[in-house]
């Protein structure tokens, strides 16, 4: 079993009796579902290499930012992975509806519009508004991708980190308490609107915490976000008023640690 095959099986959590069966199923699903050969030009590579590379790329798109694009690679609003009221009492149904159906949908719309403007600038040769479109892409793209992560980062069941992730949390933050204190304070102290982010550093292969102001400032480019908490007022104000800390504390109880653990495994495999 080669490296890519291992990561494919692990990422999907497929459980197959026959060696290679789950890998083949994933490769089939990945190729059919994403049409990545067309997007990446991988069709000219050796068939096995191309299939493995397609599967690897499919993993990145599907697992790091679930549902961010459709089979054609177009930006879409992914459905919530649970009912609007599934996170009550930590998060109320109306906030979830507005947050997902209006706010997140708005970022998808804004991203598509800005991408279209950028394409028109490139094809027409009129670059007068190129900085405008790129700013919009950064803002709406950040909003779209972070919200894709946001929905899967929460679960009615809550849960615990895998043994591997717990080990990394202990190594990089001292303990789960050390992580929680740092993360909660980072998120709480974001100036204005933004996010708290648990991320995997590609160069150091360690876990770290970042803030994001709005969707797109204060980050750095060497990190893969694994878990995010939304501290825009639209995410909590109806239920928690101005008590951002109360929202973060409640959010800590509904973190989907199984999903975070899977993305951590994926990050270690893809960026090993
Ligand atoms: Mn939001």
PDB file of C-alpha atoms and ligand atoms in Angstrom:
ATOM      1  CA  UNK A   1       0.000   0.000   0.000  1.00  0.00           C
ATOM      2  CA  UNK A   2       1.509   3.271  -1.002  1.00  0.00           C
ATOM      3  CA  UNK A   3       1.371   6.463   0.963  1.00  0.00           C
ATOM      4  CA  UNK A   4      -1.458   8.093  -0.961  1.00  0.00           C
ATOM      5  CA  UNK A   5      -3.542   4.957  -0.639  1.00  0.00           C
ATOM      6  CA  UNK A   6      -3.149   4.949   3.109  1.00  0.00           C
ATOM      7  CA  UNK A   7      -4.200   8.540   3.413  1.00  0.00           C
ATOM      8  CA  UNK A   8      -7.198   8.013   1.169  1.00  0.00           C
ATOM      9  CA  UNK A   9      -8.534   5.187   3.296  1.00  0.00           C
ATOM     10  CA  UNK A  10      -7.872   6.949   6.528  1.00  0.00           C
ATOM     11  CA  UNK A  11      -9.436  10.180   5.424  1.00  0.00           C
ATOM     12  CA  UNK A  12     -12.654   8.560   4.352  1.00  0.00           C
ATOM     13  CA  UNK A  13     -12.839   6.257   7.304  1.00  0.00           C
ATOM     14  CA  UNK A  14     -13.730   3.436   4.923  1.00  0.00           C
ATOM     15  CA  UNK A  15     -13.694   0.007   6.427  1.00  0.00           C
ATOM     16  CA  UNK A  16     -13.134  -2.696   3.924  1.00  0.00           C
ATOM     17  CA  UNK A  17     -12.283  -6.332   4.319  1.00  0.00           C
ATOM     18  CA  UNK A  18     -10.464  -6.642   1.025  1.00  0.00           C
ATOM     19  CA  UNK A  19      -7.084  -4.907   0.743  1.00  0.00           C
ATOM     20  CA  UNK A  20      -7.301  -2.027  -1.673  1.00  0.00           C
ATOM     21  CA  UNK A  21     -11.051  -2.181  -2.027  1.00  0.00           C
ATOM     22  CA  UNK A  22     -11.780   1.009  -0.137  1.00  0.00           C
ATOM     23  CA  UNK A  23      -8.982   2.740  -2.017  1.00  0.00           C
ATOM     24  CA  UNK A  24     -10.442   1.750  -5.356  1.00  0.00           C
ATOM     25  CA  UNK A  25     -13.887   2.876  -4.261  1.00  0.00           C
ATOM     26  CA  UNK A  26     -12.534   6.222  -3.215  1.00  0.00           C
ATOM     27  CA  UNK A  27     -10.529   6.732  -6.370  1.00  0.00           C
ATOM     28  CA  UNK A  28     -13.640   5.972  -8.384  1.00  0.00           C
ATOM     29  CA  UNK A  29     -15.760   8.290  -6.303  1.00  0.00           C
ATOM     30  CA  UNK A  30     -13.125  11.008  -6.315  1.00  0.00           C
ATOM     31  CA  UNK A  31     -12.631  10.941 -10.057  1.00  0.00           C
ATOM     32  CA  UNK A  32     -16.334  10.749 -10.841  1.00  0.00           C
ATOM     33  CA  UNK A  33     -17.331  13.320  -8.277  1.00  0.00           C
ATOM     34  CA  UNK A  34     -14.829  16.024  -9.004  1.00  0.00           C
ATOM     35  CA  UNK A  35     -13.634  15.662 -12.554  1.00  0.00           C
ATOM     36  CA  UNK A  36     -10.242  16.798 -11.347  1.00  0.00           C
ATOM     37  CA  UNK A  37      -8.346  15.486 -14.331  1.00  0.00           C
ATOM     38  CA  UNK A  38      -9.908  18.257 -16.364  1.00  0.00           C
ATOM     39  CA  UNK A  39      -9.175  20.914 -13.756  1.00  0.00           C
ATOM     40  CA  UNK A  40      -5.596  19.993 -13.031  1.00  0.00           C
ATOM     41  CA  UNK A  41      -4.355  18.643 -16.316  1.00  0.00           C
ATOM     42  CA  UNK A  42      -3.346  15.429 -14.598  1.00  0.00           C
ATOM     43  CA  UNK A  43      -4.770  13.290 -17.366  1.00  0.00           C
ATOM     44  CA  UNK A  44      -1.422  13.403 -19.162  1.00  0.00           C
ATOM     45  CA  UNK A  45       0.394  11.734 -16.267  1.00  0.00           C
ATOM     46  CA  UNK A  46       0.679   7.995 -15.812  1.00  0.00           C
ATOM     47  CA  UNK A  47      -2.770   6.530 -15.059  1.00  0.00           C
ATOM     48  CA  UNK A  48      -1.910   5.256 -11.570  1.00  0.00           C
ATOM     49  CA  UNK A  49      -0.057   8.402 -10.616  1.00  0.00           C
ATOM     50  CA  UNK A  50      -2.876  10.511 -11.950  1.00  0.00           C
ATOM     51  CA  UNK A  51      -5.466   8.545 -10.022  1.00  0.00           C
ATOM     52  CA  UNK A  52      -3.483   8.826  -6.817  1.00  0.00           C
ATOM     53  CA  UNK A  53      -2.906  12.522  -7.346  1.00  0.00           C
ATOM     54  CA  UNK A  54      -6.578  13.043  -8.129  1.00  0.00           C
ATOM     55  CA  UNK A  55      -7.521  11.235  -4.981  1.00  0.00           C
ATOM     56  CA  UNK A  56      -5.079  13.324  -2.996  1.00  0.00           C
ATOM     57  CA  UNK A  57      -6.446  16.544  -4.458  1.00  0.00           C
ATOM     58  CA  UNK A  58      -9.984  15.360  -3.894  1.00  0.00           C
ATOM     59  CA  UNK A  59      -9.128  14.778  -0.271  1.00  0.00           C
ATOM     60  CA  UNK A  60      -7.869  18.299   0.166  1.00  0.00           C
ATOM     61  CA  UNK A  61     -10.968  19.854  -1.306  1.00  0.00           C
ATOM     62  CA  UNK A  62     -13.514  17.604   0.269  1.00  0.00           C
ATOM     63  CA  UNK A  63     -12.048  17.150   3.681  1.00  0.00           C
ATOM     64  CA  UNK A  64     -10.393  20.436   4.548  1.00  0.00           C
ATOM     65  CA  UNK A  65     -13.274  22.603   3.325  1.00  0.00           C
ATOM     66  CA  UNK A  66     -16.227  20.239   3.035  1.00  0.00           C
ATOM     67  CA  UNK A  67     -18.780  21.101   0.372  1.00  0.00           C
ATOM     68  CA  UNK A  68     -17.038  24.311  -0.736  1.00  0.00           C
ATOM     69  CA  UNK A  69     -17.331  23.384  -4.421  1.00  0.00           C
ATOM     70  CA  UNK A  70     -19.616  21.193  -6.509  1.00  0.00           C
ATOM     71  CA  UNK A  71     -18.603  18.468  -8.961  1.00  0.00           C
ATOM     72  CA  UNK A  72     -17.766  21.131 -11.552  1.00  0.00           C
ATOM     73  CA  UNK A  73     -15.457  22.962  -9.159  1.00  0.00           C
ATOM     74  CA  UNK A  74     -17.929  25.840  -8.754  1.00  0.00           C
ATOM     75  CA  UNK A  75     -18.379  27.527  -5.386  1.00  0.00           C
ATOM     76  CA  UNK A  76     -21.604  26.450  -3.699  1.00  0.00           C
ATOM     77  CA  UNK A  77     -23.310  26.740  -0.327  1.00  0.00           C
ATOM     78  CA  UNK A  78     -22.977  23.323   1.334  1.00  0.00           C
ATOM     79  CA  UNK A  79     -25.986  22.059   3.285  1.00  0.00           C
ATOM     80  CA  UNK A  80     -25.701  21.970   7.058  1.00  0.00           C
ATOM     81  CA  UNK A  81     -24.611  18.496   8.232  1.00  0.00           C
ATOM     82  CA  UNK A  82     -27.412  18.555  10.841  1.00  0.00           C
ATOM     83  CA  UNK A  83     -30.797  20.172  11.444  1.00  0.00           C
ATOM     84  CA  UNK A  84     -31.027  23.918  12.147  1.00  0.00           C
ATOM     85  CA  UNK A  85     -32.033  23.197  15.738  1.00  0.00           C
ATOM     86  CA  UNK A  86     -29.552  20.355  16.307  1.00  0.00           C
ATOM     87  CA  UNK A  87     -27.108  22.465  18.297  1.00  0.00           C
ATOM     88  CA  UNK A  88     -29.648  23.779  20.799  1.00  0.00           C
ATOM     89  CA  UNK A  89     -29.308  24.858  23.531  1.00  0.00           C
ATOM     90  CA  UNK A  90     -25.755  26.004  22.691  1.00  0.00           C
ATOM     91  CA  UNK A  91     -26.946  27.663  19.467  1.00  0.00           C
ATOM     92  CA  UNK A  92     -30.532  28.536  18.598  1.00  0.00           C
ATOM     93  CA  UNK A  93     -32.377  27.539  15.443  1.00  0.00           C
ATOM     94  CA  UNK A  94     -33.073  31.040  14.103  1.00  0.00           C
ATOM     95  CA  UNK A  95     -29.436  32.118  14.377  1.00  0.00           C
ATOM     96  CA  UNK A  96     -28.357  28.963  12.554  1.00  0.00           C
ATOM     97  CA  UNK A  97     -30.903  29.617   9.781  1.00  0.00           C
ATOM     98  CA  UNK A  98     -29.863  33.231   9.296  1.00  0.00           C
ATOM     99  CA  UNK A  99     -26.184  32.395   9.644  1.00  0.00           C
ATOM    100  CA  UNK A 100     -26.196  29.615   7.078  1.00  0.00           C
ATOM    101  CA  UNK A 101     -28.921  30.669   4.647  1.00  0.00           C
ATOM    102  CA  UNK A 102     -28.194  34.408   4.602  1.00  0.00           C
ATOM    103  CA  UNK A 103     -24.667  35.164   5.805  1.00  0.00           C
ATOM    104  CA  UNK A 104     -22.806  32.169   4.393  1.00  0.00           C
ATOM    105  CA  UNK A 105     -24.889  32.279   1.214  1.00  0.00           C
ATOM    106  CA  UNK A 106     -23.918  35.941   0.838  1.00  0.00           C
ATOM    107  CA  UNK A 107     -20.227  35.089   0.924  1.00  0.00           C
ATOM    108  CA  UNK A 108     -20.673  32.447  -1.770  1.00  0.00           C
ATOM    109  CA  UNK A 109     -22.535  34.945  -3.924  1.00  0.00           C
ATOM    110  CA  UNK A 110     -19.896  37.618  -3.322  1.00  0.00           C
ATOM    111  CA  UNK A 111     -17.065  35.230  -4.135  1.00  0.00           C
ATOM    112  CA  UNK A 112     -18.661  34.128  -7.412  1.00  0.00           C
ATOM    113  CA  UNK A 113     -19.319  37.743  -8.401  1.00  0.00           C
ATOM    114  CA  UNK A 114     -15.769  38.833  -7.599  1.00  0.00           C
ATOM    115  CA  UNK A 115     -14.261  35.889  -9.484  1.00  0.00           C
ATOM    116  CA  UNK A 116     -16.380  36.812 -12.476  1.00  0.00           C
ATOM    117  CA  UNK A 117     -15.143  40.410 -12.292  1.00  0.00           C
ATOM    118  CA  UNK A 118     -11.538  39.257 -12.105  1.00  0.00           C
ATOM    119  CA  UNK A 119     -12.008  36.989 -15.105  1.00  0.00           C
ATOM    120  CA  UNK A 120     -13.513  39.857 -17.070  1.00  0.00           C
ATOM    121  CA  UNK A 121     -10.580  42.079 -16.139  1.00  0.00           C
ATOM    122  CA  UNK A 122      -8.130  39.453 -17.361  1.00  0.00           C
ATOM    123  CA  UNK A 123      -9.933  38.769 -20.626  1.00  0.00           C
ATOM    124  CA  UNK A 124     -10.647  42.411 -21.427  1.00  0.00           C
ATOM    125  CA  UNK A 125      -7.227  43.679 -20.392  1.00  0.00           C
ATOM    126  CA  UNK A 126      -8.885  46.392 -18.257  1.00  0.00           C
ATOM    127  CA  UNK A 127      -7.203  46.042 -14.866  1.00  0.00           C
ATOM    128  CA  UNK A 128      -8.510  49.283 -13.353  1.00  0.00           C
ATOM    129  CA  UNK A 129     -10.483  47.373 -10.692  1.00  0.00           C
ATOM    130  CA  UNK A 130      -8.151  44.425 -10.180  1.00  0.00           C
ATOM    131  CA  UNK A 131      -7.376  45.430  -6.576  1.00  0.00           C
ATOM    132  CA  UNK A 132     -11.099  45.739  -5.851  1.00  0.00           C
ATOM    133  CA  UNK A 133     -11.860  42.241  -7.127  1.00  0.00           C
ATOM    134  CA  UNK A 134      -8.915  40.696  -5.301  1.00  0.00           C
ATOM    135  CA  UNK A 135      -9.965  42.336  -2.043  1.00  0.00           C
ATOM    136  CA  UNK A 136     -13.488  40.972  -2.521  1.00  0.00           C
ATOM    137  CA  UNK A 137     -12.140  37.504  -3.325  1.00  0.00           C
ATOM    138  CA  UNK A 138     -10.049  37.555  -0.159  1.00  0.00           C
ATOM    139  CA  UNK A 139     -12.993  38.646   1.988  1.00  0.00           C
ATOM    140  CA  UNK A 140     -15.758  36.513   0.478  1.00  0.00           C
ATOM    141  CA  UNK A 141     -13.461  33.559  -0.173  1.00  0.00           C
ATOM    142  CA  UNK A 142     -12.251  33.655   3.405  1.00  0.00           C
ATOM    143  CA  UNK A 143     -15.861  33.871   4.541  1.00  0.00           C
ATOM    144  CA  UNK A 144     -16.946  30.963   2.383  1.00  0.00           C
ATOM    145  CA  UNK A 145     -14.142  28.583   3.292  1.00  0.00           C
ATOM    146  CA  UNK A 146     -14.159  29.388   7.002  1.00  0.00           C
ATOM    147  CA  UNK A 147     -17.924  28.852   7.160  1.00  0.00           C
ATOM    148  CA  UNK A 148     -17.567  25.495   5.374  1.00  0.00           C
ATOM    149  CA  UNK A 149     -15.198  24.537   8.204  1.00  0.00           C
ATOM    150  CA  UNK A 150     -17.415  26.165  10.794  1.00  0.00           C
ATOM    151  CA  UNK A 151     -20.442  23.917  10.210  1.00  0.00           C
ATOM    152  CA  UNK A 152     -18.481  20.679  10.404  1.00  0.00           C
ATOM    153  CA  UNK A 153     -16.529  21.899  13.421  1.00  0.00           C
ATOM    154  CA  UNK A 154     -19.667  21.643  15.536  1.00  0.00           C
ATOM    155  CA  UNK A 155     -21.722  18.579  16.372  1.00  0.00           C
ATOM    156  CA  UNK A 156     -24.682  17.864  18.645  1.00  0.00           C
ATOM    157  CA  UNK A 157     -22.645  14.968  20.017  1.00  0.00           C
ATOM    158  CA  UNK A 158     -19.503  16.911  20.890  1.00  0.00           C
ATOM    159  CA  UNK A 159     -16.800  14.302  21.507  1.00  0.00           C
ATOM    160  CA  UNK A 160     -13.113  13.957  22.245  1.00  0.00           C
ATOM    161  CA  UNK A 161      -9.926  14.246  20.158  1.00  0.00           C
ATOM    162  CA  UNK A 162      -8.329  11.076  18.819  1.00  0.00           C
ATOM    163  CA  UNK A 163      -5.314   9.733  20.706  1.00  0.00           C
ATOM    164  CA  UNK A 164      -2.982  11.201  18.059  1.00  0.00           C
ATOM    165  CA  UNK A 165      -4.576  14.635  18.182  1.00  0.00           C
ATOM    166  CA  UNK A 166      -4.628  14.631  21.984  1.00  0.00           C
ATOM    167  CA  UNK A 167      -0.935  13.792  21.950  1.00  0.00           C
ATOM    168  CA  UNK A 168      -0.263  16.745  19.654  1.00  0.00           C
ATOM    169  CA  UNK A 169      -2.398  19.051  21.800  1.00  0.00           C
ATOM    170  CA  UNK A 170      -0.433  17.980  24.878  1.00  0.00           C
ATOM    171  CA  UNK A 171       2.871  18.463  23.061  1.00  0.00           C
ATOM    172  CA  UNK A 172       2.034  21.830  21.511  1.00  0.00           C
ATOM    173  CA  UNK A 173      -0.204  23.414  24.173  1.00  0.00           C
ATOM    174  CA  UNK A 174       0.783  21.543  27.332  1.00  0.00           C
ATOM    175  CA  UNK A 175      -2.690  20.044  27.825  1.00  0.00           C
ATOM    176  CA  UNK A 176      -6.278  20.314  26.596  1.00  0.00           C
ATOM    177  CA  UNK A 177      -6.792  22.984  29.228  1.00  0.00           C
ATOM    178  CA  UNK A 178      -3.769  24.840  27.895  1.00  0.00           C
ATOM    179  CA  UNK A 179      -5.222  24.730  24.400  1.00  0.00           C
ATOM    180  CA  UNK A 180      -8.725  25.708  25.526  1.00  0.00           C
ATOM    181  CA  UNK A 181      -7.498  28.699  27.508  1.00  0.00           C
ATOM    182  CA  UNK A 182      -5.330  29.968  24.667  1.00  0.00           C
ATOM    183  CA  UNK A 183      -7.966  29.358  22.007  1.00  0.00           C
ATOM    184  CA  UNK A 184     -10.831  30.899  23.982  1.00  0.00           C
ATOM    185  CA  UNK A 185      -8.794  33.994  24.826  1.00  0.00           C
ATOM    186  CA  UNK A 186      -7.572  34.344  21.250  1.00  0.00           C
ATOM    187  CA  UNK A 187     -11.138  34.149  19.942  1.00  0.00           C
ATOM    188  CA  UNK A 188     -12.551  36.417  22.631  1.00  0.00           C
ATOM    189  CA  UNK A 189      -9.975  39.125  22.009  1.00  0.00           C
ATOM    190  CA  UNK A 190     -10.399  39.412  18.247  1.00  0.00           C
ATOM    191  CA  UNK A 191     -10.836  43.112  17.502  1.00  0.00           C
ATOM    192  CA  UNK A 192     -14.225  43.630  15.886  1.00  0.00           C
ATOM    193  CA  UNK A 193     -15.465  40.679  13.844  1.00  0.00           C
ATOM    194  CA  UNK A 194     -13.475  37.538  13.188  1.00  0.00           C
ATOM    195  CA  UNK A 195     -12.515  34.014  14.094  1.00  0.00           C
ATOM    196  CA  UNK A 196     -10.452  31.889  16.412  1.00  0.00           C
ATOM    197  CA  UNK A 197      -8.518  29.271  14.458  1.00  0.00           C
ATOM    198  CA  UNK A 198      -6.773  26.032  15.422  1.00  0.00           C
ATOM    199  CA  UNK A 199      -4.352  25.230  12.647  1.00  0.00           C
ATOM    200  CA  UNK A 200      -1.685  22.828  11.494  1.00  0.00           C
ATOM    201  CA  UNK A 201       1.595  24.445  10.495  1.00  0.00           C
ATOM    202  CA  UNK A 202       2.910  22.935   7.270  1.00  0.00           C
ATOM    203  CA  UNK A 203       6.596  23.786   7.904  1.00  0.00           C
ATOM    204  CA  UNK A 204       6.733  22.919  11.607  1.00  0.00           C
ATOM    205  CA  UNK A 205       4.034  20.190  11.554  1.00  0.00           C
ATOM    206  CA  UNK A 206       2.794  21.522  14.875  1.00  0.00           C
ATOM    207  CA  UNK A 207      -0.571  22.780  15.999  1.00  0.00           C
ATOM    208  CA  UNK A 208      -1.042  26.482  16.533  1.00  0.00           C
ATOM    209  CA  UNK A 209      -3.669  29.110  17.224  1.00  0.00           C
ATOM    210  CA  UNK A 210      -4.396  32.163  15.098  1.00  0.00           C
ATOM    211  CA  UNK A 211      -6.908  34.944  15.102  1.00  0.00           C
ATOM    212  CA  UNK A 212      -8.607  36.152  11.949  1.00  0.00           C
ATOM    213  CA  UNK A 213     -10.013  39.668  11.739  1.00  0.00           C
ATOM    214  CA  UNK A 214     -13.010  39.700   9.412  1.00  0.00           C
ATOM    215  CA  UNK A 215     -12.279  36.567   7.391  1.00  0.00           C
ATOM    216  CA  UNK A 216      -8.919  37.386   5.989  1.00  0.00           C
ATOM    217  CA  UNK A 217      -6.543  39.399   8.169  1.00  0.00           C
ATOM    218  CA  UNK A 218      -3.996  38.284  10.789  1.00  0.00           C
ATOM    219  CA  UNK A 219      -3.470  34.838   9.346  1.00  0.00           C
ATOM    220  CA  UNK A 220      -0.291  33.540   7.752  1.00  0.00           C
ATOM    221  CA  UNK A 221       0.008  31.350   4.706  1.00  0.00           C
ATOM    222  CA  UNK A 222       1.798  28.333   6.091  1.00  0.00           C
ATOM    223  CA  UNK A 223      -1.147  26.962   8.026  1.00  0.00           C
ATOM    224  CA  UNK A 224      -4.055  24.659   7.371  1.00  0.00           C
ATOM    225  CA  UNK A 225      -7.092  25.551   9.496  1.00  0.00           C
ATOM    226  CA  UNK A 226      -8.515  22.531  11.313  1.00  0.00           C
ATOM    227  CA  UNK A 227     -11.122  24.093  13.603  1.00  0.00           C
ATOM    228  CA  UNK A 228     -12.659  27.554  13.717  1.00  0.00           C
ATOM    229  CA  UNK A 229     -15.022  29.462  15.977  1.00  0.00           C
ATOM    230  CA  UNK A 230     -17.032  32.296  14.492  1.00  0.00           C
ATOM    231  CA  UNK A 231     -16.974  35.417  16.667  1.00  0.00           C
ATOM    232  CA  UNK A 232     -18.795  37.732  14.288  1.00  0.00           C
ATOM    233  CA  UNK A 233     -21.797  39.117  16.110  1.00  0.00           C
ATOM    234  CA  UNK A 234     -24.115  37.452  13.592  1.00  0.00           C
ATOM    235  CA  UNK A 235     -22.913  34.103  14.999  1.00  0.00           C
ATOM    236  CA  UNK A 236     -24.044  34.660  18.586  1.00  0.00           C
ATOM    237  CA  UNK A 237     -25.628  38.034  19.289  1.00  0.00           C
ATOM    238  CA  UNK A 238     -29.271  36.959  19.324  1.00  0.00           C
ATOM    239  CA  UNK A 239     -28.721  34.352  22.018  1.00  0.00           C
ATOM    240  CA  UNK A 240     -25.666  35.674  23.852  1.00  0.00           C
ATOM    241  CA  UNK A 241     -26.059  39.431  23.358  1.00  0.00           C
ATOM    242  CA  UNK A 242     -22.618  41.007  23.910  1.00  0.00           C
ATOM    243  CA  UNK A 243     -21.302  38.002  25.867  1.00  0.00           C
ATOM    244  CA  UNK A 244     -18.802  36.691  23.320  1.00  0.00           C
ATOM    245  CA  UNK A 245     -17.035  34.720  26.055  1.00  0.00           C
ATOM    246  CA  UNK A 246     -20.316  32.962  26.929  1.00  0.00           C
ATOM    247  CA  UNK A 247     -20.724  31.901  23.298  1.00  0.00           C
ATOM    248  CA  UNK A 248     -17.156  30.578  23.117  1.00  0.00           C
ATOM    249  CA  UNK A 249     -17.640  28.612  26.335  1.00  0.00           C
ATOM    250  CA  UNK A 250     -20.856  27.044  25.014  1.00  0.00           C
ATOM    251  CA  UNK A 251     -19.178  26.374  21.655  1.00  0.00           C
ATOM    252  CA  UNK A 252     -16.379  24.462  23.401  1.00  0.00           C
ATOM    253  CA  UNK A 253     -18.986  21.917  24.472  1.00  0.00           C
ATOM    254  CA  UNK A 254     -20.178  21.171  20.913  1.00  0.00           C
ATOM    255  CA  UNK A 255     -16.828  20.873  19.111  1.00  0.00           C
ATOM    256  CA  UNK A 256     -16.827  17.979  16.658  1.00  0.00           C
ATOM    257  CA  UNK A 257     -13.486  16.567  17.790  1.00  0.00           C
ATOM    258  CA  UNK A 258     -13.835  13.513  15.600  1.00  0.00           C
ATOM    259  CA  UNK A 259     -13.928  15.731  12.515  1.00  0.00           C
ATOM    260  CA  UNK A 260     -10.981  17.802  13.766  1.00  0.00           C
ATOM    261  CA  UNK A 261      -9.037  14.592  14.366  1.00  0.00           C
ATOM    262  CA  UNK A 262      -9.752  13.437  10.811  1.00  0.00           C
ATOM    263  CA  UNK A 263      -8.558  16.735   9.346  1.00  0.00           C
ATOM    264  CA  UNK A 264      -5.463  16.585  11.537  1.00  0.00           C
ATOM    265  CA  UNK A 265      -4.681  13.106  10.172  1.00  0.00           C
ATOM    266  CA  UNK A 266      -5.287  14.340   6.644  1.00  0.00           C
ATOM    267  CA  UNK A 267      -3.012  17.362   7.119  1.00  0.00           C
ATOM    268  CA  UNK A 268      -0.201  15.187   8.437  1.00  0.00           C
ATOM    269  CA  UNK A 269      -0.545  12.856   5.462  1.00  0.00           C
ATOM    270  CA  UNK A 270      -0.983  15.407   2.703  1.00  0.00           C
ATOM    271  CA  UNK A 271       1.732  17.753   3.973  1.00  0.00           C
ATOM    272  CA  UNK A 272       4.132  15.151   5.348  1.00  0.00           C
TER     273      UNK A 272
HETATM  274 MN1  LIG B   1     -20.374  33.705  10.313  1.00  0.00          MN
END
